[in-house]
Amino acid sequence: MKTLRADALRSRERIVRAAEAAFRRHGVDASLEAIAKDAGVGSATLHRHFRSRRELVEAVFQDSTGAVAAEASRLAAEHPPGPALFHWLQAVLDHTLANRGLATTLVPAADEHHGGFCGHDALEAAVAPLLVAAKGAGQVRADVTVGEVLSLVNAISLLADHDPGADPERLLGLAITGFGPRQCEQH
Amino acid sequence: MKTLRADALRSRERIVRAAEAAFRRHGVDASLEAIAKDAGVGSATLHRHFRSRRELVEAVFQDSTGAVAAEASRLAAEHPPGPALFHWLQAVLDHTLANRGLATTLVPAADEHHGGFCGHDALEAAVAPLLVAAKGAGQVRADVTVGEVLSLVNAISLLADHDPGADPERLLGLAITGFGPRQCEQH
DNA sequence: ACCTGAACACCGTTCAAGT
DNA sequence: ACCTGAACACCGTTCAAGT
C-alpha cells in the first residue's frame, strides 16, 4: 500500500471513472480494453493498477457499497432488531440489483492477498451487530451465521441477473420466513 | 423440427458428445470453437445446429435433467408429500452442483421460440404435483409457486458456482424453513 | 442440403521500448 | 517509476465457396 506518484494516481482515477460509466452501460463484464481507451491509458496501465477484473469492480463500487454498510447502524437505531436486519438485507439486495453483475464480486475473495477494499468483508462487518441483536430478540434462529445470511441475499441477486422475470424481493421474503413447514413447538 | 439427413445427424451427435466432455472439464463456458474442432466439424456447422450456447447446453444435459425430473414421481410414491418435495429439491440441487454452470440455463428461456428441450420447463412440470401434494398436507405455504421454489434452488446453485466455500445444502435448508421469525398464529 | 475454411471484429495479457 | 504501443494467443460469428 505505497502512496502513488501524482501521475500514477491520476491514471488510476481516470480508469475508475471510465470503468464506472462502462459498468453502468454494459455490466461488470464490460471490455477492459475499452475502459482503458476511454480513460486515455494503455491497457497495460490498467492491468498494473488492477491485477484482476474483480479488483477494478471493488474499486468502482467501494463508495456505494460502503454507504450501504454504513446504513446498518442507522437502521439499528431507528427500528427494532428484527425489522432493522430485514430492512438492511433489502437495502443490500436493492444495491446489487441496481448494478448488474455486482453480486458476483460480493462473495468471499478467493484470491488471498488481493489488498484494498473488499465489499464482502465490509458487508459482513456491517451485518454482524444487526444479526446479534435480532437473535437476542428471538427474531432469527441462533444457529445462522453472517455468511449464510449474506449468501442468501447474494444468491437471489445472482438469480435476478440471470432471470429478468424473477421477483427478488419476494424471494428474499420467502427465504426469511421459509416456504416449508413451521416448527412452532420449538422457539 | 424436421428430420435430419444422416450426415447432419452424425455431425450433431459428434458435437454434443464433444461438448459433453468439454463442459465436464471447463464448465459450460468452454470454447465453442474448441468443441467444434474436437467434434471434427467446422465452427459454422456447430452454429447452425445450435443457434446459441444455451441450446447446446440444453442438448448436452437433456438426458440427465430429464432423469432428475423423472425422479419426482418415484419420490412421490415412496415418501409423504413434504419430504418428497424436499428430497427432490435436494436432487435438483445435487444435479446442478455436479455440473458447473448448468444452473445458468435452468432459468426461464428469454429467447421465445428456441425449440427443442428446455430443462427449466421439464423441472417445472415435474415439481408441480409434488408442490400441490405438499400444500395439501400443510407442509408448504399455499401462496408459493413452482417457479419460486425452483428459483430459490437455482439461486443457491448460482451462488455455489461463484463461491466454492458456500454450503448449498445448508442454504437450501435455511430457505425451506426460513431463518427469520416464525408465524405460528397462522397456519 | 449440408459442410468447410477463411475472414472479420473482437478480447485479455504481456513485453520491449520509451520518458 | 510509470507509461505506451505493439505483439500474442485467443474468442464467436458470418460468408463465400465447395460437394
mmCIF file of C-alpha atoms (C1' of nucleotides) in Angstrom:
data_model
loop_
_atom_site.group_PDB
_atom_site.id
_atom_site.type_symbol
_atom_site.label_atom_id
_atom_site.label_comp_id
_atom_site.label_asym_id
_atom_site.label_seq_id
_atom_site.Cartn_x
_atom_site.Cartn_y
_atom_site.Cartn_z
ATOM 1 C CA MET A 1 0.000 0.000 0.000
ATOM 2 C CA LYS A 2 2.581 2.572 -1.033
ATOM 3 C CA THR A 3 1.459 6.065 -1.841
ATOM 4 C CA LEU A 4 1.230 6.650 -5.577
ATOM 5 C CA ARG A 5 3.123 9.190 -7.588
ATOM 6 C CA ALA A 6 0.923 12.032 -8.821
ATOM 7 C CA ASP A 7 0.676 10.896 -12.432
ATOM 8 C CA ALA A 8 0.001 7.290 -11.445
ATOM 9 C CA LEU A 9 -2.769 8.406 -9.130
ATOM 10 C CA ARG A 10 -4.286 10.460 -11.928
ATOM 11 C CA SER A 11 -4.253 7.430 -14.200
ATOM 12 C CA ARG A 12 -5.875 5.312 -11.554
ATOM 13 C CA GLU A 13 -8.698 7.744 -11.014
ATOM 14 C CA ARG A 14 -9.386 8.137 -14.704
ATOM 15 C CA ILE A 15 -9.590 4.363 -15.038
ATOM 16 C CA VAL A 16 -12.039 4.069 -12.157
ATOM 17 C CA ARG A 17 -14.222 6.825 -13.586
ATOM 18 C CA ALA A 18 -14.234 5.248 -17.048
ATOM 19 C CA ALA A 19 -14.991 1.838 -15.557
ATOM 20 C CA GLU A 20 -17.878 3.266 -13.587
ATOM 21 C CA ALA A 21 -19.503 4.516 -16.782
ATOM 22 C CA ALA A 22 -18.776 1.301 -18.674
ATOM 23 C CA PHE A 23 -20.189 -0.875 -15.889
ATOM 24 C CA ARG A 24 -23.334 1.197 -15.829
ATOM 25 C CA ARG A 25 -23.818 0.608 -19.549
ATOM 26 C CA HIS A 26 -22.628 -2.951 -20.016
ATOM 27 C CA GLY A 27 -22.481 -4.516 -16.558
ATOM 28 C CA VAL A 28 -19.279 -5.614 -14.869
ATOM 29 C CA ASP A 29 -18.302 -7.710 -17.907
ATOM 30 C CA ALA A 30 -17.551 -4.576 -19.895
ATOM 31 C CA SER A 31 -14.405 -4.679 -22.006
ATOM 32 C CA LEU A 32 -11.327 -3.732 -20.021
ATOM 33 C CA GLU A 33 -9.598 -2.657 -23.205
ATOM 34 C CA ALA A 34 -12.436 -0.244 -23.986
ATOM 35 C CA ILE A 35 -12.276 1.111 -20.445
ATOM 36 C CA ALA A 36 -8.548 1.766 -20.795
ATOM 37 C CA LYS A 37 -9.161 3.536 -24.075
ATOM 38 C CA ASP A 38 -11.941 5.683 -22.568
ATOM 39 C CA ALA A 39 -9.612 6.567 -19.714
ATOM 40 C CA GLY A 40 -6.898 7.521 -22.178
ATOM 41 C CA VAL A 41 -4.378 4.997 -20.852
ATOM 42 C CA GLY A 42 -2.821 1.868 -22.282
ATOM 43 C CA SER A 43 -4.330 -1.456 -21.306
ATOM 44 C CA ALA A 44 -1.088 -2.422 -19.624
ATOM 45 C CA THR A 45 -1.524 0.524 -17.278
ATOM 46 C CA LEU A 46 -4.982 -0.682 -16.321
ATOM 47 C CA HIS A 47 -3.622 -4.139 -15.582
ATOM 48 C CA ARG A 48 -0.866 -2.872 -13.323
ATOM 49 C CA HIS A 49 -3.307 -0.841 -11.260
ATOM 50 C CA PHE A 50 -5.895 -3.617 -11.106
ATOM 51 C CA ARG A 51 -4.498 -7.115 -11.301
ATOM 52 C CA SER A 52 -7.932 -8.644 -11.809
ATOM 53 C CA ARG A 53 -11.326 -7.544 -13.028
ATOM 54 C CA ARG A 54 -12.608 -8.022 -9.531
ATOM 55 C CA GLU A 55 -10.147 -5.506 -8.104
ATOM 56 C CA LEU A 56 -11.448 -2.903 -10.527
ATOM 57 C CA VAL A 57 -15.047 -3.742 -9.688
ATOM 58 C CA GLU A 58 -14.333 -3.412 -5.978
ATOM 59 C CA ALA A 59 -12.710 -0.030 -6.538
ATOM 60 C CA VAL A 60 -15.635 1.255 -8.578
ATOM 61 C CA PHE A 61 -18.237 0.188 -6.033
ATOM 62 C CA GLN A 62 -16.210 0.949 -2.928
ATOM 63 C CA ASP A 63 -18.140 4.106 -2.090
ATOM 64 C CA SER A 64 -21.640 2.836 -2.781
ATOM 65 C CA THR A 65 -21.068 -0.464 -1.020
ATOM 66 C CA GLY A 66 -19.571 1.381 1.915
ATOM 67 C CA ALA A 67 -22.671 3.556 2.062
ATOM 68 C CA VAL A 68 -24.908 0.506 2.262
ATOM 69 C CA ALA A 69 -22.746 -0.907 5.033
ATOM 70 C CA ALA A 70 -22.980 2.382 6.917
ATOM 71 C CA GLU A 71 -26.744 2.310 6.713
ATOM 72 C CA ALA A 72 -26.779 -0.653 9.077
ATOM 73 C CA SER A 73 -26.191 1.425 12.167
ATOM 74 C CA ARG A 74 -28.812 3.960 11.111
ATOM 75 C CA LEU A 75 -31.418 1.195 10.738
ATOM 76 C CA ALA A 76 -30.385 -0.319 14.056
ATOM 77 C CA ALA A 77 -31.093 2.994 15.732
ATOM 78 C CA GLU A 78 -34.489 3.530 14.118
ATOM 79 C CA HIS A 79 -36.038 0.056 14.154
ATOM 80 C CA PRO A 80 -36.452 -2.941 16.450
ATOM 81 C CA PRO A 81 -33.806 -5.638 15.887
ATOM 82 C CA GLY A 82 -35.799 -7.904 13.551
ATOM 83 C CA PRO A 83 -37.059 -5.232 11.139
ATOM 84 C CA ALA A 84 -33.664 -3.493 11.235
ATOM 85 C CA LEU A 85 -31.986 -6.635 9.930
ATOM 86 C CA PHE A 86 -34.610 -7.370 7.300
ATOM 87 C CA HIS A 87 -34.734 -3.812 6.018
ATOM 88 C CA TRP A 88 -30.977 -3.776 5.725
ATOM 89 C CA LEU A 89 -30.948 -7.028 3.779
ATOM 90 C CA GLN A 90 -33.461 -5.406 1.443
ATOM 91 C CA ALA A 91 -31.093 -2.471 1.052
ATOM 92 C CA VAL A 92 -28.231 -4.791 0.160
ATOM 93 C CA LEU A 93 -30.457 -6.519 -2.369
ATOM 94 C CA ASP A 94 -31.514 -3.211 -3.906
ATOM 95 C CA HIS A 95 -27.898 -2.153 -4.199
ATOM 96 C CA THR A 96 -26.808 -5.278 -6.048
ATOM 97 C CA LEU A 97 -29.889 -5.296 -8.261
ATOM 98 C CA ALA A 98 -29.172 -1.728 -9.292
ATOM 99 C CA ASN A 99 -25.734 -2.739 -10.564
ATOM 100 C CA ARG A 100 -25.825 -5.771 -12.804
ATOM 101 C CA GLY A 101 -23.124 -8.298 -12.005
ATOM 102 C CA LEU A 102 -22.037 -6.600 -8.802
ATOM 103 C CA ALA A 103 -23.237 -9.630 -6.864
ATOM 104 C CA THR A 104 -20.550 -11.783 -8.467
ATOM 105 C CA THR A 105 -17.936 -9.817 -6.542
ATOM 106 C CA LEU A 106 -19.783 -9.709 -3.202
ATOM 107 C CA VAL A 107 -18.564 -13.185 -2.450
ATOM 108 C CA PRO A 108 -15.623 -14.106 -0.217
ATOM 109 C CA ALA A 109 -12.392 -13.329 -2.064
ATOM 110 C CA ALA A 110 -10.821 -16.482 -3.476
ATOM 111 C CA ASP A 111 -7.591 -14.630 -4.137
ATOM 112 C CA GLU A 112 -5.944 -14.303 -0.760
ATOM 113 C CA HIS A 113 -3.832 -11.171 -0.632
ATOM 114 C CA HIS A 114 -5.770 -9.028 -3.055
ATOM 115 C CA GLY A 115 -5.266 -5.902 -0.993
ATOM 116 C CA GLY A 116 -7.568 -2.891 -0.925
ATOM 117 C CA PHE A 117 -11.287 -2.687 -0.296
ATOM 118 C CA CYS A 118 -13.367 -5.870 -0.178
ATOM 119 C CA GLY A 119 -17.107 -5.280 -0.429
ATOM 120 C CA HIS A 120 -17.959 -8.652 1.023
ATOM 121 C CA ASP A 121 -15.930 -8.050 4.152
ATOM 122 C CA ALA A 122 -17.472 -4.618 4.610
ATOM 123 C CA LEU A 123 -20.979 -6.048 4.441
ATOM 124 C CA GLU A 124 -20.109 -8.897 6.797
ATOM 125 C CA ALA A 125 -18.817 -6.441 9.374
ATOM 126 C CA ALA A 126 -21.928 -4.312 8.974
ATOM 127 C CA VAL A 127 -24.442 -7.113 9.389
ATOM 128 C CA ALA A 128 -22.809 -8.717 12.414
ATOM 129 C CA PRO A 129 -24.314 -6.435 15.088
ATOM 130 C CA LEU A 130 -27.704 -6.471 13.373
ATOM 131 C CA LEU A 131 -27.713 -10.255 13.433
ATOM 132 C CA VAL A 132 -26.657 -10.468 17.064
ATOM 133 C CA ALA A 133 -29.430 -8.083 18.064
ATOM 134 C CA ALA A 134 -32.042 -9.933 16.008
ATOM 135 C CA LYS A 135 -31.042 -13.217 17.604
ATOM 136 C CA GLY A 136 -31.242 -11.631 21.031
ATOM 137 C CA ALA A 137 -34.795 -10.545 20.269
ATOM 138 C CA GLY A 138 -35.703 -14.066 19.167
ATOM 139 C CA GLN A 139 -36.303 -12.869 15.602
ATOM 140 C CA VAL A 140 -33.634 -15.045 13.998
ATOM 141 C CA ARG A 141 -32.552 -18.625 14.615
ATOM 142 C CA ALA A 142 -29.461 -18.771 16.803
ATOM 143 C CA ASP A 143 -27.531 -21.091 14.500
ATOM 144 C CA VAL A 144 -27.479 -18.772 11.469
ATOM 145 C CA THR A 145 -24.172 -17.073 10.586
ATOM 146 C CA VAL A 146 -23.497 -13.706 8.975
ATOM 147 C CA GLY A 147 -22.003 -15.507 5.993
ATOM 148 C CA GLU A 148 -25.149 -17.534 5.453
ATOM 149 C CA VAL A 149 -27.420 -14.536 5.605
ATOM 150 C CA LEU A 150 -25.338 -12.628 3.079
ATOM 151 C CA SER A 151 -25.029 -15.709 0.905
ATOM 152 C CA LEU A 152 -28.791 -15.998 0.599
ATOM 153 C CA VAL A 153 -29.161 -12.357 -0.402
ATOM 154 C CA ASN A 154 -26.335 -12.774 -2.860
ATOM 155 C CA ALA A 155 -27.807 -15.940 -4.307
ATOM 156 C CA ILE A 156 -31.033 -14.094 -5.050
ATOM 157 C CA SER A 157 -29.133 -11.238 -6.705
ATOM 158 C CA LEU A 158 -27.250 -13.674 -8.912
ATOM 159 C CA LEU A 159 -30.503 -15.311 -9.945
ATOM 160 C CA ALA A 160 -32.071 -11.963 -10.773
ATOM 161 C CA ASP A 161 -29.107 -11.196 -13.029
ATOM 162 C CA HIS A 162 -29.835 -14.366 -14.999
ATOM 163 C CA ASP A 163 -33.634 -14.261 -14.901
ATOM 164 C CA PRO A 164 -35.171 -10.843 -15.504
ATOM 165 C CA GLY A 165 -38.589 -12.296 -14.741
ATOM 166 C CA ALA A 166 -37.747 -13.159 -11.143
ATOM 167 C CA ASP A 167 -39.143 -11.184 -8.210
ATOM 168 C CA PRO A 168 -36.134 -10.799 -5.909
ATOM 169 C CA GLU A 169 -37.977 -9.058 -3.094
ATOM 170 C CA ARG A 170 -40.487 -11.841 -2.966
ATOM 171 C CA LEU A 171 -37.751 -14.484 -2.964
ATOM 172 C CA LEU A 172 -35.955 -12.754 -0.116
ATOM 173 C CA GLY A 173 -39.208 -12.708 1.810
ATOM 174 C CA LEU A 174 -39.605 -16.423 1.223
ATOM 175 C CA ALA A 175 -36.064 -17.159 2.329
ATOM 176 C CA ILE A 176 -36.553 -15.187 5.526
ATOM 177 C CA THR A 177 -39.860 -16.732 6.546
ATOM 178 C CA GLY A 178 -39.331 -20.047 4.742
ATOM 179 C CA PHE A 179 -41.803 -21.703 2.412
ATOM 180 C CA GLY A 180 -41.731 -25.033 4.204
ATOM 181 C CA PRO A 181 -43.283 -26.326 7.423
ATOM 182 C CA ARG A 182 -43.261 -24.220 10.593
ATOM 183 C CA GLN A 183 -41.634 -25.646 13.671
ATOM 184 C CA CYS A 184 -43.771 -23.961 16.272
ATOM 185 C CA GLU A 185 -43.080 -26.342 19.090
ATOM 186 C CA GLN A 186 -39.549 -25.027 19.430
ATOM 187 C CA HIS A 187 -38.989 -21.329 19.930
ATOM 188 C CA MET B 1 -38.400 -29.933 -36.188
ATOM 189 C CA LYS B 2 -37.620 -31.556 -39.497
ATOM 190 C CA THR B 3 -35.885 -34.893 -39.512
ATOM 191 C CA LEU B 4 -32.184 -34.502 -40.232
ATOM 192 C CA ARG B 5 -30.262 -36.034 -43.067
ATOM 193 C CA ALA B 6 -27.972 -38.844 -41.963
ATOM 194 C CA ASP B 7 -24.717 -36.892 -42.211
ATOM 195 C CA ALA B 8 -26.190 -33.864 -40.454
ATOM 196 C CA LEU B 9 -27.434 -36.048 -37.647
ATOM 197 C CA ARG B 10 -23.991 -37.581 -37.325
ATOM 198 C CA SER B 11 -22.444 -34.109 -37.055
ATOM 199 C CA ARG B 12 -24.933 -33.110 -34.422
ATOM 200 C CA GLU B 13 -24.213 -36.111 -32.274
ATOM 201 C CA ARG B 14 -20.468 -35.669 -32.504
ATOM 202 C CA ILE B 15 -20.859 -32.059 -31.436
ATOM 203 C CA VAL B 16 -22.990 -32.987 -28.435
ATOM 204 C CA ARG B 17 -20.518 -35.650 -27.373
ATOM 205 C CA ALA B 18 -17.564 -33.277 -27.688
ATOM 206 C CA ALA B 19 -19.464 -30.590 -25.797
ATOM 207 C CA GLU B 20 -20.282 -33.017 -23.014
ATOM 208 C CA ALA B 21 -16.581 -33.692 -22.472
ATOM 209 C CA ALA B 22 -15.623 -30.030 -22.744
ATOM 210 C CA PHE B 23 -18.314 -28.952 -20.290
ATOM 211 C CA ARG B 24 -17.135 -31.540 -17.816
ATOM 212 C CA ARG B 25 -13.619 -30.138 -17.995
ATOM 213 C CA HIS B 26 -14.214 -26.404 -18.316
ATOM 214 C CA GLY B 27 -17.825 -25.791 -17.334
ATOM 215 C CA VAL B 28 -20.463 -24.536 -19.729
ATOM 216 C CA ASP B 29 -18.283 -21.586 -20.764
ATOM 217 C CA ALA B 30 -15.967 -23.898 -22.664
ATOM 218 C CA SER B 31 -14.821 -22.655 -26.058
ATOM 219 C CA LEU B 32 -17.325 -23.444 -28.806
ATOM 220 C CA GLU B 33 -14.559 -23.320 -31.369
ATOM 221 C CA ALA B 34 -12.594 -25.952 -29.474
ATOM 222 C CA ILE B 35 -15.703 -28.114 -29.215
ATOM 223 C CA ALA B 36 -16.224 -27.921 -32.961
ATOM 224 C CA LYS B 37 -12.599 -28.889 -33.531
ATOM 225 C CA ASP B 38 -12.865 -31.845 -31.139
ATOM 226 C CA ALA B 39 -16.002 -32.958 -32.953
ATOM 227 C CA GLY B 40 -14.189 -32.702 -36.269
ATOM 228 C CA VAL B 41 -16.602 -30.159 -37.738
ATOM 229 C CA GLY B 42 -16.311 -26.514 -38.729
ATOM 230 C CA SER B 43 -17.493 -23.915 -36.260
ATOM 231 C CA ALA B 44 -20.147 -22.788 -38.722
ATOM 232 C CA THR B 45 -21.647 -26.271 -38.550
ATOM 233 C CA LEU B 46 -21.881 -26.039 -34.790
ATOM 234 C CA HIS B 47 -23.622 -22.709 -35.044
ATOM 235 C CA ARG B 48 -26.241 -23.934 -37.488
ATOM 236 C CA HIS B 49 -27.135 -26.858 -35.267
ATOM 237 C CA PHE B 50 -27.146 -24.774 -32.089
ATOM 238 C CA ARG B 51 -28.037 -21.143 -32.568
ATOM 239 C CA SER B 52 -26.955 -20.228 -29.053
ATOM 240 C CA ARG B 53 -24.676 -21.629 -26.374
ATOM 241 C CA ARG B 54 -27.743 -22.319 -24.297
ATOM 242 C CA GLU B 55 -29.233 -24.580 -26.964
ATOM 243 C CA LEU B 56 -26.096 -26.683 -26.899
ATOM 244 C CA VAL B 57 -26.099 -26.825 -23.111
ATOM 245 C CA GLU B 58 -29.722 -27.922 -23.097
ATOM 246 C CA ALA B 59 -28.945 -30.668 -25.596
ATOM 247 C CA VAL B 60 -25.993 -31.939 -23.585
ATOM 248 C CA PHE B 61 -27.941 -32.086 -20.325
ATOM 249 C CA GLN B 62 -31.252 -33.174 -21.769
ATOM 250 C CA ASP B 63 -30.920 -36.759 -20.576
ATOM 251 C CA SER B 64 -29.589 -36.081 -17.093
ATOM 252 C CA THR B 65 -32.060 -33.279 -16.423
ATOM 253 C CA GLY B 66 -34.851 -35.467 -17.699
ATOM 254 C CA ALA B 67 -33.766 -38.181 -15.281
ATOM 255 C CA VAL B 68 -33.959 -35.780 -12.353
ATOM 256 C CA ALA B 69 -37.412 -34.723 -13.448
ATOM 257 C CA ALA B 70 -38.496 -38.342 -13.669
ATOM 258 C CA GLU B 71 -37.323 -38.978 -10.140
ATOM 259 C CA ALA B 72 -40.128 -36.770 -8.866
ATOM 260 C CA SER B 73 -42.813 -39.407 -9.301
ATOM 261 C CA ARG B 74 -40.619 -42.043 -7.687
ATOM 262 C CA LEU B 75 -40.122 -39.853 -4.610
ATOM 263 C CA ALA B 76 -43.829 -39.052 -4.512
ATOM 264 C CA ALA B 77 -44.585 -42.763 -4.315
ATOM 265 C CA GLU B 78 -42.067 -43.524 -1.591
ATOM 266 C CA HIS B 79 -42.358 -40.554 0.766
ATOM 267 C CA PRO B 80 -45.026 -38.381 2.377
ATOM 268 C CA PRO B 81 -45.722 -35.155 0.437
ATOM 269 C CA GLY B 82 -43.425 -32.826 2.421
ATOM 270 C CA PRO B 83 -40.302 -34.996 2.423
ATOM 271 C CA ALA B 84 -40.926 -35.990 -1.197
ATOM 272 C CA LEU B 85 -40.762 -32.357 -2.269
ATOM 273 C CA PHE B 86 -37.728 -31.505 -0.148
ATOM 274 C CA HIS B 87 -35.774 -34.564 -1.193
ATOM 275 C CA TRP B 88 -36.496 -33.812 -4.822
ATOM 276 C CA LEU B 89 -35.293 -30.230 -4.438
ATOM 277 C CA GLN B 90 -32.100 -31.666 -2.967
ATOM 278 C CA ALA B 91 -31.782 -33.891 -6.020
ATOM 279 C CA VAL B 92 -32.144 -30.903 -8.324
ATOM 280 C CA LEU B 93 -29.524 -29.066 -6.320
ATOM 281 C CA ASP B 94 -27.131 -32.015 -6.478
ATOM 282 C CA HIS B 95 -27.595 -32.230 -10.224
ATOM 283 C CA THR B 96 -26.756 -28.584 -10.856
ATOM 284 C CA LEU B 97 -23.862 -28.624 -8.406
ATOM 285 C CA ALA B 98 -22.356 -31.600 -10.208
ATOM 286 C CA ASN B 99 -22.267 -29.630 -13.463
ATOM 287 C CA ARG B 100 -20.723 -26.213 -13.081
ATOM 288 C CA GLY B 101 -22.689 -23.504 -14.834
ATOM 289 C CA LEU B 102 -25.671 -25.690 -15.601
ATOM 290 C CA ALA B 103 -27.789 -23.548 -13.306
ATOM 291 C CA THR B 104 -27.410 -20.579 -15.640
ATOM 292 C CA THR B 105 -29.538 -22.415 -18.195
ATOM 293 C CA LEU B 106 -32.171 -23.723 -15.778
ATOM 294 C CA VAL B 107 -33.881 -20.381 -15.891
ATOM 295 C CA PRO B 108 -36.948 -19.472 -17.974
ATOM 296 C CA ALA B 109 -35.894 -19.122 -21.606
ATOM 297 C CA ALA B 110 -35.597 -15.471 -22.605
ATOM 298 C CA ASP B 111 -35.478 -16.433 -26.261
ATOM 299 C CA GLU B 112 -39.039 -17.324 -27.149
ATOM 300 C CA HIS B 113 -39.082 -19.881 -29.938
ATOM 301 C CA HIS B 114 -35.835 -21.670 -29.173
ATOM 302 C CA GLY B 115 -37.323 -25.077 -29.981
ATOM 303 C CA GLY B 116 -36.187 -28.376 -28.544
ATOM 304 C CA PHE B 117 -35.748 -29.443 -24.949
ATOM 305 C CA CYS B 118 -35.948 -26.848 -22.156
ATOM 306 C CA GLY B 119 -34.619 -28.092 -18.827
ATOM 307 C CA HIS B 120 -36.435 -25.424 -16.876
ATOM 308 C CA ASP B 121 -39.810 -26.383 -18.290
ATOM 309 C CA ALA B 122 -39.135 -30.059 -17.597
ATOM 310 C CA LEU B 123 -38.339 -29.345 -13.959
ATOM 311 C CA GLU B 124 -41.358 -27.088 -13.559
ATOM 312 C CA ALA B 125 -43.644 -29.795 -14.858
ATOM 313 C CA ALA B 126 -42.038 -32.338 -12.540
ATOM 314 C CA VAL B 127 -42.306 -30.272 -9.383
ATOM 315 C CA ALA B 128 -45.913 -29.196 -9.882
ATOM 316 C CA PRO B 129 -47.594 -32.336 -8.490
ATOM 317 C CA LEU B 130 -45.104 -32.520 -5.622
ATOM 318 C CA LEU B 131 -45.904 -28.967 -4.658
ATOM 319 C CA VAL B 132 -49.657 -29.479 -4.844
ATOM 320 C CA ALA B 133 -49.394 -32.532 -2.613
ATOM 321 C CA ALA B 134 -47.143 -30.772 -0.107
ATOM 322 C CA LYS B 135 -49.567 -27.860 0.104
ATOM 323 C CA GLY B 136 -52.448 -30.276 0.604
ATOM 324 C CA ALA B 137 -50.582 -31.808 3.530
ATOM 325 C CA GLY B 138 -49.983 -28.359 5.033
ATOM 326 C CA GLN B 139 -46.244 -28.732 4.573
ATOM 327 C CA VAL B 140 -45.842 -25.739 2.263
ATOM 328 C CA ARG B 141 -47.425 -22.304 2.247
ATOM 329 C CA ALA B 142 -50.309 -22.104 -0.186
ATOM 330 C CA ASP B 143 -49.091 -18.936 -1.901
ATOM 331 C CA VAL B 144 -45.786 -20.348 -3.158
ATOM 332 C CA THR B 145 -45.473 -21.085 -6.877
ATOM 333 C CA VAL B 146 -43.472 -23.747 -8.708
ATOM 334 C CA GLY B 147 -41.403 -21.006 -10.281
ATOM 335 C CA GLU B 148 -40.474 -19.547 -6.921
ATOM 336 C CA VAL B 149 -39.414 -22.892 -5.486
ATOM 337 C CA LEU B 150 -37.211 -23.640 -8.478
ATOM 338 C CA SER B 151 -35.842 -20.108 -8.438
ATOM 339 C CA LEU B 152 -34.606 -20.495 -4.881
ATOM 340 C CA VAL B 153 -32.850 -23.767 -5.670
ATOM 341 C CA ASN B 154 -31.352 -22.179 -8.745
ATOM 342 C CA ALA B 155 -30.227 -19.118 -6.860
ATOM 343 C CA ILE B 156 -28.309 -21.312 -4.438
ATOM 344 C CA SER B 157 -26.689 -23.221 -7.293
ATOM 345 C CA LEU B 158 -25.572 -19.992 -8.921
ATOM 346 C CA LEU B 159 -24.069 -18.819 -5.660
ATOM 347 C CA ALA B 160 -22.214 -22.092 -5.196
ATOM 348 C CA ASP B 161 -20.712 -21.661 -8.668
ATOM 349 C CA HIS B 162 -19.296 -18.301 -7.589
ATOM 350 C CA ASP B 163 -18.375 -19.185 -4.019
ATOM 351 C CA PRO B 164 -16.716 -22.571 -3.543
ATOM 352 C CA GLY B 165 -16.831 -22.042 0.209
ATOM 353 C CA ALA B 166 -20.615 -21.974 0.396
ATOM 354 C CA ASP B 167 -22.617 -24.854 1.823
ATOM 355 C CA PRO B 168 -25.515 -25.221 -0.636
ATOM 356 C CA GLU B 169 -27.342 -27.953 1.252
ATOM 357 C CA ARG B 170 -27.349 -25.842 4.373
ATOM 358 C CA LEU B 171 -28.601 -22.796 2.456
ATOM 359 C CA LEU B 172 -31.428 -24.794 0.907
ATOM 360 C CA GLY B 173 -32.383 -25.975 4.370
ATOM 361 C CA LEU B 174 -32.446 -22.375 5.573
ATOM 362 C CA ALA B 175 -34.562 -21.254 2.632
ATOM 363 C CA ILE B 176 -37.081 -24.028 3.244
ATOM 364 C CA THR B 177 -37.505 -23.442 6.958
ATOM 365 C CA GLY B 178 -36.601 -19.758 6.921
ATOM 366 C CA PHE B 179 -34.079 -18.110 9.175
ATOM 367 C CA GLY B 180 -36.412 -15.367 10.326
ATOM 368 C CA PRO B 181 -39.354 -15.234 12.760
ATOM 369 C CA ARG B 182 -41.967 -17.996 12.841
ATOM 370 C CA GLN B 183 -45.548 -17.023 12.231
ATOM 371 C CA CYS B 184 -47.240 -19.727 14.286
ATOM 372 C CA GLU B 185 -50.538 -17.950 14.762
ATOM 373 C CA GLN B 186 -51.456 -18.517 11.114
ATOM 374 C CA HIS B 187 -51.409 -21.970 9.610
ATOM 375 C "C1'" DA C 1 -28.871 -29.628 -48.236
ATOM 376 C "C1'" DC C 2 -25.028 -29.606 -45.651
ATOM 377 C "C1'" DC C 3 -20.482 -28.647 -44.858
ATOM 378 C "C1'" DT C 4 -15.722 -26.362 -44.777
ATOM 379 C "C1'" DG C 5 -12.114 -22.932 -44.412
ATOM 380 C "C1'" DA C 6 -11.186 -18.356 -44.196
ATOM 381 C "C1'" DA C 7 -12.163 -13.652 -42.947
ATOM 382 C "C1'" DC C 8 -13.807 -10.459 -39.584
ATOM 383 C "C1'" DA C 9 -14.040 -7.977 -35.433
ATOM 384 C "C1'" DC C 10 -13.334 -8.598 -31.038
ATOM 385 C "C1'" DC C 11 -10.978 -9.870 -26.292
ATOM 386 C "C1'" DG C 12 -7.238 -10.004 -22.140
ATOM 387 C "C1'" DT C 13 -2.298 -10.413 -21.186
ATOM 388 C "C1'" DT C 14 2.365 -9.451 -21.682
ATOM 389 C "C1'" DC C 15 6.669 -7.353 -23.066
ATOM 390 C "C1'" DA C 16 10.082 -4.288 -25.143
ATOM 391 C "C1'" DA C 17 10.849 0.302 -25.655
ATOM 392 C "C1'" DG C 18 10.252 4.911 -24.283
ATOM 393 C "C1'" DT C 19 10.116 9.269 -20.844
ATOM 394 C "C1'" DA D 1 8.845 4.714 -11.641
ATOM 395 C "C1'" DC D 2 5.415 4.814 -14.725
ATOM 396 C "C1'" DC D 3 3.674 4.647 -19.080
ATOM 397 C "C1'" DT D 4 2.757 3.416 -24.126
ATOM 398 C "C1'" DG D 5 2.115 0.784 -28.342
ATOM 399 C "C1'" DA D 6 2.565 -3.413 -30.350
ATOM 400 C "C1'" DA D 7 2.585 -8.365 -30.372
ATOM 401 C "C1'" DC D 8 0.466 -12.568 -28.929
ATOM 402 C "C1'" DA D 9 -2.898 -16.032 -28.459
ATOM 403 C "C1'" DC D 10 -7.349 -16.417 -28.038
ATOM 404 C "C1'" DC D 11 -12.734 -15.958 -28.917
ATOM 405 C "C1'" DG D 12 -17.644 -16.175 -31.533
ATOM 406 C "C1'" DT D 13 -19.932 -15.045 -35.871
ATOM 407 C "C1'" DT D 14 -20.531 -14.937 -40.641
ATOM 408 C "C1'" DC D 15 -19.961 -15.698 -45.540
ATOM 409 C "C1'" DA D 16 -18.278 -17.392 -49.967
ATOM 410 C "C1'" DA D 17 -17.063 -21.460 -51.972
ATOM 411 C "C1'" DG D 18 -17.275 -26.314 -52.279
ATOM 412 C "C1'" DT D 19 -19.624 -31.310 -52.518
#
